[in-house]
Amino acid sequence: MNYLFPCSVFYLLDPITSDIMRSTQTLSLIALLCIFTLSLAAQNSPRGRAVINADLGKDTISRHIYGHFSEHLGHCIYGGFYVGEGNTAIPNKNGVRTDVIEALKELKIPNLRWPGGCFADTYHWKDGIGPKTERPTIVNTWWGGVTEDNSFGTHDFLNMCELLGTEPYLSANVGSGTVQELAEWIQYVNHDGVSPMASLRRQNGREKPWNVKYWGVGNETWGCGGHMRPEYYADIYRQYATFMSDWTNTGRLFRIASGAGSSNYNWTEVLMRDIPNRMLDGVALHHYSVIDWNAKGSATGFDEQQYFTIMKQALQMDELVQKHSTIMDKYDPGKRVALVVDEWGGWYDVEPGTNPGFLYQQNTMRDAMIAAATLNIFNNHCDRVRMANLAQTINVLQAVILTDEEKMLLTPTYHVMKMYNVHQDALLLPTELQNCDYVLGDSELPALSVSASRDDAGLVHISVANIDAKETKTLSVELRGLGISSVEGQILRSGKLQDHNTFEQPDKVHPTQYKQFKRSGSTIEMELPPFSVVVLTVKS
Ligand code: AHR
């Protein structure tokens, strides 16, 4: 319902009634009528109700849920993060784009996964160290068959993480690598003493180790990482993990097993059963929102049915997280092992005219809705989901940044990630939600998605998404156990679901101040336009 309509009618009548309109009395009457109409509309919008227990909560939302992923794929690394030190007019620091560094710092990205993905299981890290002119040139067999000159290697990545203020998450080659190769990589980046690999690192110009904590042991080992059976991979994992000394002697190495694709529950069951708990810190899970792997559809030219299907896929994350967690609970009731959703996001056809192997796609309000709903799911399951990585950071799949030579733009997904970063390391506040439906034909989805947290400064943040493509929803939020002194918020919305930012119009979709709410005591009544994302900040 367009609840601004009656106000617009008065506005249109203005030329005829201009004399009368000048009278203060009439203006007040119009204002009253508008308010009345607004509240009438609010009462008529389908309504959800959330009770947030602001004085309860025991689990922290790990900032690592807001992690990112950068693979040697298309223009994620080359042209995206890295433009090289010479022969470029693009401002950079040690070859890393300055505009990208600034944008990602604003996001507060907590960790960055590299070098893949499928690429990781073909990557030999020693190819990417030493003088750049002497590094071997290889073929990126997974992604477009392009030449990979290894100019972006271990030092480049780890130094870049320092610039970004983010923790590196290295994904090791199990598919075509060796145990020794991984053991040496860890020694190379983490050992401060005298050892063959520490000496090699120093020889290559880096005195102090980087102390890398997060290590993935293979990627999609059921697929591009080796087409293994879970029983076989569990044994391989045990072998690799045995030789993963942390070299920092702090015991801080965090080993993540290559996990299931979407609903392959047997994979998680076997890993949890066959790998001793003490050898495992995280189990991965990958889930992409795809209409059909053989007909993914355009990133920008889609209809409501396609949107609905994608949102159904995105919301499936809730069921996946719950079911994988239930299996993990059986073997790890103390929840020591994290569920690490280290690849998630929307996957569509590449932009017309671009290399199919580069996975370059635009990013619309539909992607903003995927991000908002998925992050709420992760927040609400933060007892088990303690790390996640959106795929991928720049120019690949559901990117937060797109670049074209010297130009850069921030996508709607970027804006959601930024609005939501207030939840990082905050205390999850338990929320009970009575939802309302998003109906399309005979099908329905829960329209609203909510999560809430309290940060160290005592601020409560509530993130809400209305995924309905057509209908405004009302959400009545009752905050229990908190006296409210002020509420403010930001909203991300746009006229059409297909709206996106382009290099010509880079700011078409951006967050604005949110005003469509009323507060009465401890209740906040929110008006949520179709496909909108709101984050409220509540002060006590
Ligand atoms: O993110 C693109 C690819 O998707 C990754 O390389 C792989 O792990 C997954 O199948």
CSV table of N, CA and C and ligand atoms in Angstrom, one decimal, residues 69 71 73 113 116-120 142-143 219-220 222 224 286 288 293 343 347 359 391-392 396-397, ligand 1:
chain,number,residue,atom,x,y,z
A,69,PHE,N,36.3,-13.6,1.2
A,69,PHE,CA,37.0,-14.6,0.5
A,69,PHE,C,37.6,-14.0,-0.8
A,71,GLU,N,39.9,-15.3,-4.1
A,71,GLU,CA,40.5,-16.4,-4.8
A,71,GLU,C,41.2,-15.8,-6.1
A,73,LEU,N,40.8,-15.8,-9.1
A,73,LEU,CA,39.7,-16.1,-10.0
A,73,LEU,C,39.3,-14.8,-10.7
A,113,ARG,N,39.9,-15.1,3.3
A,113,ARG,CA,40.4,-16.4,2.9
A,113,ARG,C,41.1,-16.3,1.6
A,116,GLY,N,42.1,-19.8,-2.5
A,116,GLY,CA,40.9,-20.4,-3.1
A,116,GLY,C,40.1,-21.1,-2.0
A,117,GLY,N,39.1,-21.7,-2.4
A,117,GLY,CA,38.4,-22.2,-3.5
A,117,GLY,C,39.2,-23.3,-4.3
A,118,CYS,N,38.6,-23.6,-5.4
A,118,CYS,CA,39.2,-24.7,-6.2
A,118,CYS,C,40.6,-24.4,-6.6
A,119,PHE,N,41.0,-23.1,-6.7
A,119,PHE,CA,42.4,-22.8,-7.1
A,119,PHE,C,43.3,-23.3,-6.0
A,120,ALA,N,42.9,-23.3,-4.8
A,120,ALA,CA,43.8,-23.6,-3.7
A,120,ALA,C,44.4,-25.0,-3.8
A,142,TRP,N,41.5,-23.9,-13.3
A,142,TRP,CA,40.1,-23.9,-12.8
A,142,TRP,C,39.3,-22.7,-13.4
A,143,TRP,N,40.0,-21.6,-13.5
A,143,TRP,CA,39.3,-20.4,-13.8
A,143,TRP,C,39.7,-19.7,-15.1
A,219,ASN,N,39.9,-27.9,0.1
A,219,ASN,CA,38.6,-27.2,-0.2
A,219,ASN,C,37.7,-28.1,-1.0
A,220,GLU,N,36.5,-28.1,-0.7
A,220,GLU,CA,35.5,-29.0,-1.4
A,220,GLU,C,36.2,-30.3,-1.8
A,222,TRP,N,35.1,-33.1,-1.6
A,222,TRP,CA,34.2,-34.0,-2.3
A,222,TRP,C,34.0,-33.6,-3.8
A,224,CYS,N,36.0,-30.4,-6.5
A,224,CYS,CA,37.2,-29.9,-7.1
A,224,CYS,C,38.4,-30.2,-6.3
A,286,HIS,N,29.6,-25.1,2.6
A,286,HIS,CA,29.5,-24.1,1.5
A,286,HIS,C,28.0,-24.2,1.1
A,288,TYR,N,25.6,-22.0,-1.8
A,288,TYR,CA,25.3,-20.9,-2.7
A,288,TYR,C,23.8,-20.8,-3.0
A,293,TRP,N,21.6,-24.9,-11.4
A,293,TRP,CA,23.0,-24.8,-11.8
A,293,TRP,C,23.2,-24.8,-13.3
A,343,GLU,N,32.0,-20.4,2.3
A,343,GLU,CA,31.6,-19.9,1.0
A,343,GLU,C,30.1,-19.7,1.1
A,347,TRP,N,24.6,-16.8,-6.8
A,347,TRP,CA,25.5,-17.2,-8.0
A,347,TRP,C,24.6,-17.1,-9.2
A,359,LEU,N,33.4,-15.5,-13.5
A,359,LEU,CA,32.3,-15.4,-12.6
A,359,LEU,C,32.0,-13.9,-12.1
A,391,ALA,N,31.3,-15.1,-0.6
A,391,ALA,CA,32.1,-15.3,-1.9
A,391,ALA,C,31.6,-14.4,-3.0
A,392,GLN,N,32.5,-13.6,-3.5
A,392,GLN,CA,33.8,-13.3,-3.1
A,392,GLN,C,34.0,-11.8,-3.0
A,396,VAL,N,33.9,-11.0,-8.2
A,396,VAL,CA,33.5,-12.4,-8.4
A,396,VAL,C,32.3,-12.7,-7.5
A,397,LEU,N,31.3,-13.3,-8.2
A,397,LEU,CA,30.0,-13.7,-7.5
A,397,LEU,C,29.5,-12.6,-6.7
B,1,AHR,O1,33.7,-19.4,-5.2
B,1,AHR,C1,33.8,-20.0,-6.5
B,1,AHR,C2,34.1,-21.5,-6.3
B,1,AHR,O2,32.9,-22.1,-5.8
B,1,AHR,C3,35.2,-21.9,-5.4
B,1,AHR,O3,36.4,-21.9,-6.0
B,1,AHR,C4,34.8,-23.3,-5.0
B,1,AHR,O4,35.2,-23.7,-3.7
B,1,AHR,C5,33.3,-23.3,-5.1
B,1,AHR,O5,32.8,-24.4,-5.8
